[in-house]
Short mmCIF file of C-alpha atoms and ligand atoms in Angstrom, two decimals:
data_model
loop_
_atom_site.label_atom_id
_atom_site.label_comp_id
_atom_site.label_asym_id
_atom_site.label_seq_id
_atom_site.Cartn_x
_atom_site.Cartn_y
_atom_site.Cartn_z
CA MET A 12 48.56 -8.49 23.91
CA ALA A 13 48.27 -4.84 22.65
CA LEU A 14 49.39 -4.18 19.11
CA ILE A 15 49.03 -0.46 18.44
CA THR A 16 48.88 1.16 21.83
CA SER A 17 50.18 0.00 25.17
CA THR A 18 46.85 -1.58 26.31
CA ILE A 19 44.17 -3.85 24.69
CA TRP A 20 41.53 -1.23 25.53
CA GLY A 21 43.69 1.34 23.85
CA ASP A 22 43.81 -0.86 20.72
CA ILE A 23 40.00 -1.37 20.73
CA ALA A 24 39.46 2.43 21.07
CA ALA A 25 41.90 3.10 18.16
CA LEU A 26 40.16 0.48 16.00
CA LEU A 27 36.66 1.96 16.74
CA ILE A 28 37.89 5.48 16.02
CA THR A 29 39.42 4.32 12.68
CA VAL A 30 36.25 2.41 11.67
CA GLY A 31 34.07 5.40 12.69
CA PHE A 32 36.32 7.69 10.68
CA LEU A 33 36.16 5.43 7.59
CA ILE A 34 32.41 5.22 7.85
CA ILE A 35 32.13 9.02 8.00
CA LEU A 36 34.48 9.37 5.03
CA TYR A 37 32.35 6.82 3.08
CA PHE A 38 29.12 8.74 3.83
CA LYS A 39 30.79 12.05 2.89
CA TYR A 40 31.78 10.56 -0.45
CA ALA A 41 28.42 8.88 -1.06
CA PHE A 42 26.69 12.27 -0.33
CA THR A 43 28.52 13.82 -3.35
CA TYR A 44 26.66 11.44 -5.72
CA TRP A 45 24.03 13.83 -7.02
CA LYS A 46 26.50 16.77 -7.14
CA ARG A 47 28.79 14.70 -9.31
CA LYS A 48 25.90 13.98 -11.62
CA ASN A 49 24.89 17.61 -11.76
CA VAL A 50 21.45 16.84 -10.46
CA PRO A 51 19.76 19.28 -7.99
CA TYR A 52 19.52 17.71 -4.57
CA ILE A 53 18.40 18.32 -0.99
CA GLU A 54 21.38 18.59 1.35
CA PRO A 55 21.73 15.34 3.34
CA LYS A 56 22.93 15.04 6.94
CA PHE A 57 25.01 12.34 8.53
CA PRO A 58 24.00 9.52 9.12
CA LEU A 59 20.38 9.55 8.02
CA GLY A 60 20.83 11.35 4.69
CA ASN A 61 17.42 13.00 4.12
CA LEU A 62 15.43 10.54 6.30
CA LYS A 63 13.77 11.99 9.33
CA SER A 64 13.81 8.78 11.23
CA TYR A 65 15.15 5.32 10.59
CA VAL A 66 12.78 3.53 8.21
CA LEU A 67 12.38 0.57 10.41
CA ARG A 68 9.08 -0.77 9.24
CA SER A 69 9.21 -0.19 5.47
CA TYR A 70 11.61 0.16 2.60
CA VAL A 71 10.34 3.60 1.91
CA PRO A 72 9.22 6.46 4.16
CA GLY A 73 5.55 7.54 4.36
CA PRO A 74 4.11 11.14 4.12
CA ASP A 75 7.68 12.51 4.70
CA SER A 76 8.24 11.89 0.97
CA ALA A 77 5.92 14.77 0.22
CA GLU A 78 8.42 17.14 1.90
CA TYR A 79 11.10 16.18 -0.66
CA TYR A 80 8.53 16.72 -3.40
CA ASN A 81 7.49 20.07 -2.07
CA GLU A 82 10.99 21.34 -1.52
CA LEU A 83 12.28 20.32 -4.98
CA LYS A 84 9.13 21.73 -6.57
CA SER A 85 9.34 24.99 -4.70
CA ARG A 86 12.94 25.37 -6.08
CA GLY A 87 11.57 24.87 -9.59
CA HIS A 88 12.99 21.45 -10.19
CA LYS A 89 11.20 18.71 -12.16
CA PHE A 90 13.37 16.08 -10.39
CA GLY A 91 16.01 16.03 -7.74
CA GLY A 92 18.11 13.82 -5.55
CA ILE A 93 17.90 12.78 -1.95
CA PHE A 94 19.62 10.15 0.19
CA THR A 95 18.07 7.40 2.33
CA LEU A 96 21.05 6.88 4.63
CA PHE A 97 23.80 6.92 2.02
CA ARG A 98 21.64 5.44 -0.82
CA PRO A 99 20.78 7.95 -3.61
CA VAL A 100 17.11 8.21 -4.53
CA LEU A 101 15.71 10.31 -7.38
CA VAL A 102 12.46 12.13 -6.67
CA LEU A 103 10.18 13.11 -9.58
CA THR A 104 7.92 16.11 -9.40
CA ASP A 105 7.00 16.48 -13.10
CA PRO A 106 4.00 14.41 -14.48
CA ASP A 107 5.62 14.01 -17.84
CA TYR A 108 8.70 12.36 -16.30
CA ILE A 109 6.39 10.34 -14.13
CA LYS A 110 4.60 9.04 -17.22
CA ASP A 111 7.86 8.19 -18.94
CA ILE A 112 9.08 6.12 -16.00
CA LEU A 113 5.87 4.34 -15.04
CA SER A 114 4.59 3.71 -18.51
CA LYS A 115 6.39 4.84 -21.65
CA ASP A 116 9.89 3.70 -20.73
CA PHE A 117 8.72 1.04 -18.27
CA GLN A 118 11.35 -1.44 -19.64
CA HIS A 119 14.05 0.56 -17.81
CA PHE A 120 12.13 0.40 -14.52
CA VAL A 121 10.67 -3.04 -14.28
CA ASP A 122 11.53 -3.49 -10.50
CA ARG A 123 9.99 -1.81 -7.50
CA GLY A 124 13.13 -2.15 -5.40
CA ALA A 125 11.33 -4.07 -2.57
CA TYR A 126 13.31 -6.71 -0.76
CA HIS A 127 13.06 -10.42 -1.72
CA VAL A 128 15.23 -13.39 -1.24
CA ASP A 129 14.78 -17.01 -2.30
CA GLU A 130 15.44 -18.25 1.26
CA ASP A 131 12.38 -16.35 2.57
CA ALA A 132 9.52 -17.83 0.45
CA LEU A 133 6.86 -15.21 1.33
CA THR A 134 9.10 -12.34 -0.02
CA ASN A 135 8.96 -13.89 -3.44
CA ASN A 136 5.57 -12.38 -4.13
CA LEU A 137 4.30 -10.35 -7.09
CA PHE A 138 4.75 -7.01 -5.28
CA SER A 139 8.37 -7.59 -4.38
CA ILE A 140 10.02 -9.59 -7.16
CA GLY A 141 11.39 -8.09 -10.38
CA ASP A 142 12.59 -8.65 -13.92
CA ASP A 143 11.61 -11.70 -15.90
CA LYS A 144 10.26 -13.55 -12.90
CA TRP A 145 7.84 -10.74 -12.25
CA LYS A 146 6.71 -10.57 -15.94
CA GLY A 147 5.95 -14.31 -16.04
CA LEU A 148 4.12 -14.21 -12.72
CA ARG A 149 2.15 -11.11 -13.64
CA SER A 150 0.83 -12.62 -16.82
CA LYS A 151 -0.14 -15.83 -15.02
CA LEU A 152 -1.96 -13.93 -12.25
CA SER A 153 -3.69 -11.20 -14.36
CA PRO A 154 -6.60 -13.47 -15.44
CA THR A 155 -7.33 -13.89 -11.73
CA PHE A 156 -8.51 -10.26 -11.48
CA THR A 157 -10.75 -9.84 -14.54
CA SER A 158 -14.28 -8.34 -14.01
CA GLY A 159 -15.65 -11.83 -14.63
CA LYS A 160 -13.71 -13.19 -11.63
CA MET A 161 -14.74 -10.17 -9.54
CA LYS A 162 -18.35 -10.96 -10.28
CA MET A 163 -17.75 -14.53 -9.13
CA MET A 164 -16.52 -13.30 -5.75
CA PHE A 165 -19.05 -10.50 -5.37
CA ASN A 166 -21.53 -12.61 -3.26
CA THR A 167 -18.75 -13.72 -0.85
CA VAL A 168 -17.85 -10.05 -0.18
CA LEU A 169 -21.49 -9.17 0.29
CA GLU A 170 -21.93 -11.97 2.79
CA CYS A 171 -18.94 -10.63 4.84
CA SER A 172 -20.45 -7.17 4.85
CA ASN A 173 -23.61 -8.63 6.52
CA TYR A 174 -21.45 -9.72 9.54
CA MET A 175 -20.20 -6.18 9.73
CA VAL A 176 -23.72 -4.75 9.84
CA ASP A 177 -24.72 -7.21 12.63
CA PHE A 178 -21.71 -5.98 14.63
CA MET A 179 -22.46 -2.27 13.91
CA ASN A 180 -26.05 -2.64 14.93
CA GLU A 181 -24.98 -3.46 18.49
CA LYS A 182 -22.58 -0.47 18.52
CA ALA A 183 -25.26 1.94 17.14
CA ARG A 184 -27.80 0.82 19.67
CA SER A 185 -25.60 1.59 22.61
CA GLN A 186 -24.47 4.90 21.18
CA GLN A 187 -20.82 3.95 21.91
CA ASP A 188 -17.71 5.44 20.31
CA ILE A 189 -16.69 3.31 17.41
CA ASP A 190 -13.02 2.65 16.47
CA ILE A 191 -14.11 2.48 12.85
CA LEU A 192 -10.80 1.38 11.40
CA GLU A 193 -10.97 -1.66 13.62
CA VAL A 194 -14.49 -2.54 12.29
CA LEU A 195 -13.42 -1.98 8.64
CA ALA A 196 -10.20 -3.99 9.06
CA SER A 197 -12.25 -6.91 10.46
CA PHE A 198 -14.49 -6.66 7.40
CA THR A 199 -11.62 -6.65 4.91
CA VAL A 200 -9.78 -9.50 6.77
CA ASP A 201 -13.00 -11.55 6.58
CA VAL A 202 -13.23 -10.70 2.89
CA ILE A 203 -9.66 -11.62 1.94
CA GLY A 204 -9.81 -14.66 4.38
CA ALA A 205 -12.84 -15.94 2.40
CA CYS A 206 -11.57 -14.95 -1.06
CA ALA A 207 -7.91 -15.79 -0.88
CA PHE A 208 -8.00 -18.70 1.62
CA GLY A 209 -11.54 -19.98 1.34
CA LEU A 210 -12.04 -19.56 5.06
CA ASN A 211 -14.87 -18.18 7.18
CA CYS A 212 -12.86 -16.05 9.59
CA ASN A 213 -15.73 -14.12 11.19
CA SER A 214 -13.43 -11.65 12.92
CA PHE A 215 -16.44 -9.85 14.37
CA LYS A 216 -17.63 -12.78 16.50
CA ASP A 217 -14.17 -14.02 17.40
CA LYS A 218 -11.96 -11.05 18.46
CA ASP A 219 -8.98 -13.34 18.58
CA ALA A 220 -9.60 -14.72 15.06
CA GLU A 221 -6.14 -15.81 13.87
CA PHE A 222 -6.27 -13.91 10.56
CA ARG A 223 -7.09 -10.66 12.35
CA THR A 224 -4.32 -11.06 14.85
CA VAL A 225 -1.81 -12.05 12.13
CA GLY A 226 -2.99 -9.03 10.11
CA GLN A 227 -2.43 -6.73 13.09
CA SER A 228 1.04 -8.14 13.70
CA LEU A 229 2.26 -7.87 10.08
CA PHE A 230 3.50 -4.31 10.43
CA LYS A 231 4.70 -4.58 13.99
CA ASP A 232 8.29 -5.43 15.08
CA HIS A 233 8.75 -8.79 16.66
CA GLY A 234 11.62 -8.12 19.01
CA ILE A 235 14.94 -6.50 18.57
CA ILE A 236 16.45 -9.04 16.13
CA HIS A 237 13.50 -8.65 13.84
CA ALA A 238 13.68 -4.87 14.03
CA ILE A 239 17.38 -5.04 13.05
CA LYS A 240 16.54 -7.31 10.14
CA ARG A 241 13.79 -4.95 8.92
CA PHE A 242 16.20 -2.03 9.27
CA LEU A 243 19.00 -3.80 7.24
CA VAL A 244 16.71 -4.93 4.41
CA ALA A 245 15.30 -1.42 4.12
CA ALA A 246 18.62 0.40 4.39
CA VAL A 247 21.08 -1.93 2.65
CA PRO A 248 19.02 -4.43 0.58
CA ASP A 249 21.87 -5.62 -1.55
CA MET A 250 24.06 -6.47 1.43
CA SER A 251 21.07 -8.11 3.17
CA LYS A 252 20.43 -10.20 0.12
CA ALA A 253 24.03 -11.38 0.03
CA LEU A 254 23.66 -12.25 3.72
CA LYS A 255 20.42 -14.02 2.93
CA ILE A 256 18.55 -12.16 5.65
CA LYS A 257 15.00 -13.45 6.10
CA PRO A 258 12.71 -10.60 7.27
CA THR A 259 9.57 -12.71 7.64
CA VAL A 260 8.92 -13.92 11.15
CA PRO A 261 8.76 -17.79 11.11
CA LYS A 262 5.53 -17.78 13.04
CA ILE A 263 3.82 -15.76 10.26
CA SER A 264 5.44 -17.80 7.49
CA ASN A 265 4.35 -21.01 9.11
CA PHE A 266 0.78 -19.70 9.60
CA PHE A 267 0.33 -18.96 5.91
CA PHE A 268 1.90 -22.26 4.77
CA ASP A 269 -0.30 -24.25 7.20
CA VAL A 270 -3.49 -22.56 6.14
CA VAL A 271 -2.82 -23.08 2.48
CA LYS A 272 -1.69 -26.73 2.89
CA ASN A 273 -4.67 -27.63 5.01
CA THR A 274 -7.13 -25.96 2.66
CA LEU A 275 -5.43 -27.73 -0.36
CA LYS A 276 -5.75 -31.07 1.43
CA TYR A 277 -9.34 -30.44 2.35
CA ARG A 278 -10.33 -29.38 -1.12
CA LYS A 279 -8.53 -32.35 -2.69
CA GLU A 280 -10.01 -34.91 -0.27
CA ASN A 281 -13.58 -33.54 -0.60
CA ASN A 282 -13.27 -32.78 -4.31
CA ILE A 283 -14.24 -29.14 -3.68
CA SER A 284 -13.59 -26.30 -6.10
CA ARG A 285 -14.68 -22.79 -4.99
CA PRO A 286 -14.99 -19.37 -6.70
CA ASP A 287 -12.10 -17.72 -4.97
CA PHE A 288 -8.47 -16.51 -5.48
CA LEU A 289 -7.08 -19.62 -3.84
CA GLN A 290 -8.77 -21.87 -6.33
CA LEU A 291 -7.50 -19.73 -9.25
CA VAL A 292 -3.93 -20.00 -8.01
CA ILE A 293 -4.35 -23.71 -7.27
CA ASN A 294 -5.37 -24.13 -10.96
CA ILE A 295 -2.12 -22.35 -12.01
CA HIS A 296 -0.18 -24.63 -9.64
CA LYS A 297 -1.81 -27.74 -11.16
CA GLU A 298 -1.23 -26.74 -14.73
CA ASP A 299 2.24 -25.16 -14.43
CA PRO A 300 5.03 -27.13 -12.77
CA THR A 301 7.20 -23.96 -12.48
CA PHE A 302 4.59 -22.40 -10.23
CA THR A 303 5.56 -24.11 -6.98
CA LEU A 304 3.69 -24.48 -3.68
CA GLU A 305 6.03 -21.72 -2.26
CA ASP A 306 4.98 -19.43 -5.20
CA LEU A 307 1.32 -20.17 -4.47
CA VAL A 308 1.63 -19.36 -0.80
CA ALA A 309 3.64 -16.17 -1.51
CA GLN A 310 0.92 -14.93 -3.86
CA VAL A 311 -2.04 -15.49 -1.59
CA PHE A 312 0.05 -13.93 1.24
CA VAL A 313 0.49 -10.74 -0.82
CA PHE A 314 -3.21 -10.67 -1.70
CA PHE A 315 -3.80 -10.69 2.01
CA LEU A 316 -1.15 -8.14 2.82
CA ALA A 317 -1.88 -5.73 -0.14
CA GLY A 318 -5.67 -6.30 -0.01
CA PHE A 319 -6.94 -5.74 3.55
CA ASP A 320 -5.11 -2.67 4.85
CA THR A 321 -5.40 -0.61 1.70
CA SER A 322 -9.13 -1.02 1.37
CA SER A 323 -9.91 -0.61 5.03
CA ALA A 324 -7.79 2.59 5.14
CA ALA A 325 -9.74 3.89 2.07
CA MET A 326 -13.12 3.25 3.73
CA ASN A 327 -11.90 4.60 7.08
CA PHE A 328 -10.80 7.96 5.57
CA THR A 329 -14.02 8.10 3.46
CA LEU A 330 -16.11 7.86 6.63
CA TYR A 331 -13.92 10.35 8.34
CA GLU A 332 -14.46 12.97 5.61
CA LEU A 333 -18.16 12.13 5.24
CA SER A 334 -18.60 12.67 8.99
CA ARG A 335 -16.96 16.06 8.74
CA ASN A 336 -18.99 16.92 5.58
CA PRO A 337 -22.61 15.91 6.38
CA GLU A 338 -24.00 17.42 3.13
CA ILE A 339 -21.69 15.18 1.08
CA GLN A 340 -22.68 12.21 3.28
CA ASN A 341 -26.38 12.94 2.58
CA LYS A 342 -25.78 13.37 -1.23
CA VAL A 343 -23.95 10.04 -1.56
CA ARG A 344 -26.60 8.30 0.56
CA GLU A 345 -29.44 9.59 -1.62
CA GLU A 346 -27.63 8.39 -4.71
CA ILE A 347 -27.18 4.89 -3.19
CA LYS A 348 -30.84 4.78 -2.22
CA ALA A 349 -31.97 5.81 -5.71
CA VAL A 350 -29.80 3.35 -7.51
CA LEU A 351 -30.55 0.42 -5.25
CA LYS A 352 -34.29 1.12 -5.70
CA LYS A 353 -33.80 0.32 -9.37
CA HIS A 354 -32.37 -3.02 -8.33
CA ASN A 355 -35.19 -3.98 -6.00
CA ASN A 356 -33.17 -2.61 -3.04
CA ASN A 357 -30.51 -5.23 -3.63
CA ILE A 358 -26.79 -4.46 -4.01
CA THR A 359 -25.85 -6.06 -7.29
CA TYR A 360 -22.58 -6.18 -9.12
CA GLU A 361 -24.09 -3.95 -11.88
CA SER A 362 -25.39 -1.38 -9.35
CA LEU A 363 -21.78 -0.68 -8.22
CA HIS A 364 -21.03 0.74 -11.64
CA GLU A 365 -24.08 2.98 -11.60
CA LEU A 366 -23.02 4.66 -8.43
CA LYS A 367 -21.14 7.53 -10.08
CA TYR A 368 -21.05 9.93 -7.07
CA LEU A 369 -19.96 7.15 -4.68
CA GLY A 370 -17.08 6.46 -7.16
CA GLN A 371 -16.12 10.12 -7.02
CA VAL A 372 -16.18 10.09 -3.19
CA LEU A 373 -13.83 7.17 -3.14
CA GLU A 374 -11.57 8.85 -5.73
CA GLU A 375 -11.44 12.07 -3.67
CA THR A 376 -10.59 10.03 -0.54
CA LEU A 377 -7.71 8.34 -2.37
CA ARG A 378 -6.50 11.66 -3.54
CA LEU A 379 -6.20 13.07 -0.03
CA TYR A 380 -5.31 9.78 1.59
CA PRO A 381 -3.53 7.52 -0.94
CA SER A 382 -3.32 4.09 0.82
CA VAL A 383 0.20 3.66 -0.73
CA VAL A 384 1.97 6.92 0.03
CA THR A 385 4.94 6.67 -2.43
CA LEU A 386 5.38 4.71 -5.60
CA THR A 387 8.84 3.33 -6.10
CA ARG A 388 10.74 1.99 -9.08
CA LYS A 389 14.26 0.67 -9.37
CA CYS A 390 16.18 1.48 -12.59
CA THR A 391 16.98 -1.79 -14.24
CA LYS A 392 18.86 -0.36 -17.27
CA ASP A 393 20.76 2.93 -17.44
CA TYR A 394 18.34 5.58 -18.60
CA GLN A 395 18.61 9.15 -19.89
CA LEU A 396 15.97 11.60 -18.65
CA ARG A 397 14.25 13.22 -21.55
CA ASP A 398 15.69 16.62 -22.71
CA THR A 399 18.61 16.38 -20.18
CA ASP A 400 22.10 15.05 -19.96
CA VAL A 401 21.20 13.22 -16.78
CA ILE A 402 21.74 9.41 -16.85
CA ILE A 403 19.87 7.50 -14.18
CA ASP A 404 22.26 4.64 -13.25
CA LYS A 405 21.08 1.06 -13.15
CA GLY A 406 20.13 0.32 -9.48
CA THR A 407 18.94 3.81 -8.65
CA ILE A 408 15.72 4.04 -6.77
CA VAL A 409 12.98 6.49 -7.95
CA TYR A 410 10.31 7.96 -5.72
CA ILE A 411 6.93 9.32 -6.87
CA SER A 412 5.29 10.85 -3.79
CA LEU A 413 1.52 10.39 -4.16
CA TYR A 414 1.05 12.37 -0.99
CA GLY A 415 2.81 15.32 -2.48
CA LEU A 416 1.50 14.99 -6.00
CA HIS A 417 -2.16 14.57 -4.87
CA ARG A 418 -2.03 17.71 -2.66
CA ASP A 419 -0.16 19.89 -5.11
CA PRO A 420 -2.08 23.26 -5.58
CA GLU A 421 -0.93 23.42 -9.16
CA TYR A 422 -3.27 20.50 -9.94
CA TYR A 423 -5.80 20.71 -7.16
CA LEU A 424 -7.16 24.11 -6.18
CA ASP A 425 -7.54 24.37 -2.41
CA PRO A 426 -5.94 20.92 -2.20
CA GLU A 427 -6.79 20.22 1.56
CA LYS A 428 -10.52 20.61 0.82
CA TYR A 429 -12.49 17.36 0.44
CA ASP A 430 -14.46 17.86 -2.81
CA PRO A 431 -15.66 14.86 -4.77
CA ASP A 432 -16.70 17.15 -7.63
CA ARG A 433 -13.04 17.23 -8.62
CA PHE A 434 -13.71 13.86 -10.10
CA SER A 435 -16.80 14.76 -12.17
CA PRO A 436 -16.21 13.65 -15.71
CA GLU A 437 -15.61 17.26 -16.90
CA ASN A 438 -13.15 18.19 -14.19
CA GLN A 439 -11.32 14.96 -14.36
CA GLY A 440 -10.70 15.36 -18.13
CA SER A 441 -8.99 18.77 -17.57
CA ARG A 442 -6.13 17.36 -15.54
CA HIS A 443 -2.85 15.73 -16.57
CA GLN A 444 -3.44 11.96 -16.47
CA PHE A 445 -0.38 11.38 -14.25
CA VAL A 446 -1.22 13.68 -11.33
CA TYR A 447 -3.65 11.10 -9.86
CA LEU A 448 -2.20 7.71 -9.27
CA PRO A 449 -3.72 5.97 -6.23
CA PHE A 450 -3.35 2.56 -7.86
CA GLY A 451 -0.03 3.44 -9.64
CA ASP A 452 0.20 3.13 -13.41
CA GLY A 453 1.84 1.31 -16.26
CA PRO A 454 2.38 -2.48 -16.35
CA ARG A 455 3.28 -2.59 -12.63
CA ASN A 456 0.09 -0.91 -11.42
CA CYS A 457 -2.16 -2.40 -8.74
CA ILE A 458 -3.34 -5.86 -10.01
CA GLY A 459 -6.10 -5.80 -7.33
CA LEU A 460 -7.70 -2.46 -8.29
CA ARG A 461 -11.04 -3.93 -9.23
CA PHE A 462 -11.27 -6.09 -6.10
CA GLY A 463 -10.13 -3.12 -3.86
CA VAL A 464 -12.78 -0.82 -5.43
CA MET A 465 -15.47 -3.54 -5.24
CA GLN A 466 -14.98 -4.36 -1.56
CA SER A 467 -14.64 -0.64 -0.60
CA LYS A 468 -17.83 0.24 -2.38
CA ILE A 469 -19.75 -2.64 -0.83
CA GLY A 470 -18.52 -1.74 2.58
CA LEU A 471 -19.40 1.92 2.13
CA ILE A 472 -22.88 1.11 0.76
CA LYS A 473 -23.68 -1.11 3.74
CA MET A 474 -22.42 1.58 6.19
CA LEU A 475 -24.07 4.50 4.61
CA THR A 476 -27.47 2.88 3.97
CA ASN A 477 -27.65 1.69 7.54
CA TYR A 478 -26.08 4.45 9.60
CA LYS A 479 -25.63 8.27 9.80
CA PHE A 480 -22.05 8.99 10.86
CA SER A 481 -20.70 11.81 12.96
CA ILE A 482 -17.41 12.42 14.69
CA SER A 483 -17.42 11.42 18.36
CA PRO A 484 -16.87 14.31 20.81
CA ASN A 485 -13.96 12.13 22.20
CA ALA A 486 -12.12 11.94 18.92
CA GLU A 487 -8.66 13.57 18.81
CA LEU A 488 -8.69 15.72 15.70
CA PRO A 489 -7.32 16.53 13.22
CA LEU A 490 -5.84 13.19 12.37
CA SER A 491 -2.06 13.30 11.85
CA MET A 492 -0.45 10.90 9.48
CA VAL A 493 2.22 8.36 10.48
CA GLY A 494 5.59 9.04 8.96
CA ASP A 495 7.58 5.88 8.94
CA VAL A 496 5.47 3.52 6.84
CA ASN A 497 4.44 3.61 3.26
CA LEU A 498 0.88 2.54 3.93
CA LEU A 499 -1.05 5.60 5.12
CA ARG A 500 -2.46 5.44 8.61
CA SER A 501 -3.27 8.06 11.26
CA GLN A 502 -1.50 8.43 14.57
CA GLU A 503 -4.87 8.77 16.38
CA LYS A 504 -7.73 6.38 16.44
CA LEU A 505 -10.66 7.62 14.40
CA LEU A 506 -13.65 7.55 16.77
CA LEU A 507 -17.06 7.87 15.18
CA ARG A 508 -20.74 7.68 16.34
CA ALA A 509 -23.28 5.89 14.24
CA GLU A 510 -27.02 6.45 14.37
CA LYS A 511 -29.08 3.60 12.93
CA ILE A 512 -31.24 4.68 9.93
CA PRO A 513 -34.75 3.21 10.44
C1 LIG B 13 -8.12 0.54 -2.17
C2 LIG B 13 -7.40 -0.56 -2.39
C3 LIG B 13 -6.01 -0.60 -2.95
C4 LIG B 13 -5.16 0.42 -3.23
C5 LIG B 13 -5.28 1.92 -3.02
C6 LIG B 13 -3.99 -0.21 -3.80
C7 LIG B 13 -2.80 0.48 -4.26
C8 LIG B 13 -1.78 -0.12 -4.86
C9 LIG B 13 -0.57 0.63 -5.40
C10 LIG B 13 -0.47 2.15 -5.30
C11 LIG B 13 0.31 -0.26 -5.81
C12 LIG B 13 1.63 0.04 -6.44
C13 LIG B 13 1.38 0.36 -7.91
C14 LIG B 13 2.60 0.87 -8.63
O1 LIG B 13 3.67 0.80 -8.16
O2 LIG B 13 2.43 1.44 -9.80
C15 LIG B 13 -0.28 -1.61 -5.65
C16 LIG B 13 0.34 -2.73 -6.09
C17 LIG B 13 -0.24 -3.96 -5.88
N1 LIG B 13 -1.46 -4.27 -5.31
FE1 LIG B 13 -2.86 -2.93 -4.66
N2 LIG B 13 -4.17 -1.53 -3.86
C18 LIG B 13 -5.35 -1.85 -3.36
C19 LIG B 13 -5.95 -3.11 -3.26
C20 LIG B 13 -5.34 -4.29 -3.62
C21 LIG B 13 -6.01 -5.60 -3.45
C22 LIG B 13 -7.42 -5.84 -2.94
C23 LIG B 13 -5.03 -6.50 -3.82
C24 LIG B 13 -5.16 -8.01 -4.04
C25 LIG B 13 -6.23 -8.72 -3.65
C26 LIG B 13 -3.89 -5.76 -4.30
C27 LIG B 13 -2.71 -6.32 -4.68
C28 LIG B 13 -1.62 -5.65 -5.21
C29 LIG B 13 -0.43 -6.27 -5.76
C30 LIG B 13 -0.18 -7.78 -5.81
C31 LIG B 13 0.44 -5.26 -6.15
C32 LIG B 13 1.77 -5.37 -6.89
C33 LIG B 13 1.52 -5.50 -8.42
C34 LIG B 13 2.80 -5.72 -9.20
O3 LIG B 13 3.87 -5.39 -8.77
O4 LIG B 13 2.66 -6.36 -10.29
N3 LIG B 13 -4.09 -4.40 -4.11
N4 LIG B 13 -1.54 -1.40 -5.04
#
């Protein structure tokens, strides 16, 4: 029975038009937020706001964030507003404000704004949670990442790098094109599989190794329902939380729970204790009843998630730049040879610290290609921006575009040029401390920094002492960066050729 018009279809059409109209009105009002606060902003468009595409895979856009940074900075603003759909986001372009928010006034920005919900155990990990729960967890986990613990895991990482060399020898012999990211990702999966789960994955021998396939599937959509869930948690996290939306695919969740439970059982039955992350978090679980099995699995999951893609990307882009700059490749190889000679041609934990130029090479790579493109913080207590009348409301998201900051010509002359000398001690000291943040900063910085640097240096040493790299004639260059994810990756495969060094 029709209520408003003479037919049911007429009623449905009238209802849809009214709802559509109300949605447009809501967006129009939401888009006045920065104007009402007297904050400069970039004009949004219905319905995406300032987003270029729907952020389906991530709660924050990738290299697109540099465009907001560049536009606001070119208009002379130290900060400014944008909208992701209808949600206001504050973009910072001034290193002093960045310092305030990441470090000095951190107590107002304890959260990152990533989605987490109790009903989806894996989301309750150190990266995603906030407030007091984060503080407690961070202090429990910090001792897991000291240099003493890194030293303990050093040999395991080294062992994994030997599998990589065996695999590369085959490739180099046959002069084939090498999809180098694939090789490096297999290496870092083996490393994190061994260090966080105590397992020998050997992704090089077994192309279908479960950890590798799970790793590959983590950033993919698993059907339309999953894509919608990811979209909702990225676009409207508060509403998604109220609806208890679980973005983790059950297959992935079950996989990590099964691996951890089986390993726990095996270690208990055989009275085994190993020098790895898993053992360190098992010890916390044993000693602290508030650190549940769910907490334990969520943390080793985030070590996996945050640990393998970031480091493999860092090594991938390093080999890309070294292949394009053979003189830098030779220089770093000569340094490695000279330092290892002092250590009887062995890679030791101590030798990693003596490789100063290799350190600069990695730093320059992470400047041009920061693995995490944009740092985010969520305001947890109303906050007044220094020397302004602007109050950042509790709940507002703040973006710091590392892609924009690290390529800003004000801080880096000829910013697109790959030049490790920018990180020589004298040059480094001449820059503002907060214009280079590949691992973030403040109490919420990357907890795995030492481990990430250790595994990246070991991987690069093994690669550079064994092979000379060049770009394959079949490579599609230049590499273009993918826009819809916050972990930096290129659209094209990086194809290299490797020549074995006798
Ligand atoms: C080259 C390698 C890596 C890079 C470039 C990197 C970068 C980052 C960045 C930029 C952040 C955000 C920091 C902030 O918001 O201030 C972060 C957070 C984090 N990273 Fe890493 N990361 C790397 C390796 C690792 C590894 C190997 C692990 C673990 C084994 C790890 C675990 C984490 C965790 C758990 C957080 C969240 C920390 C918290 O919120 O308390 N990362 N990382």
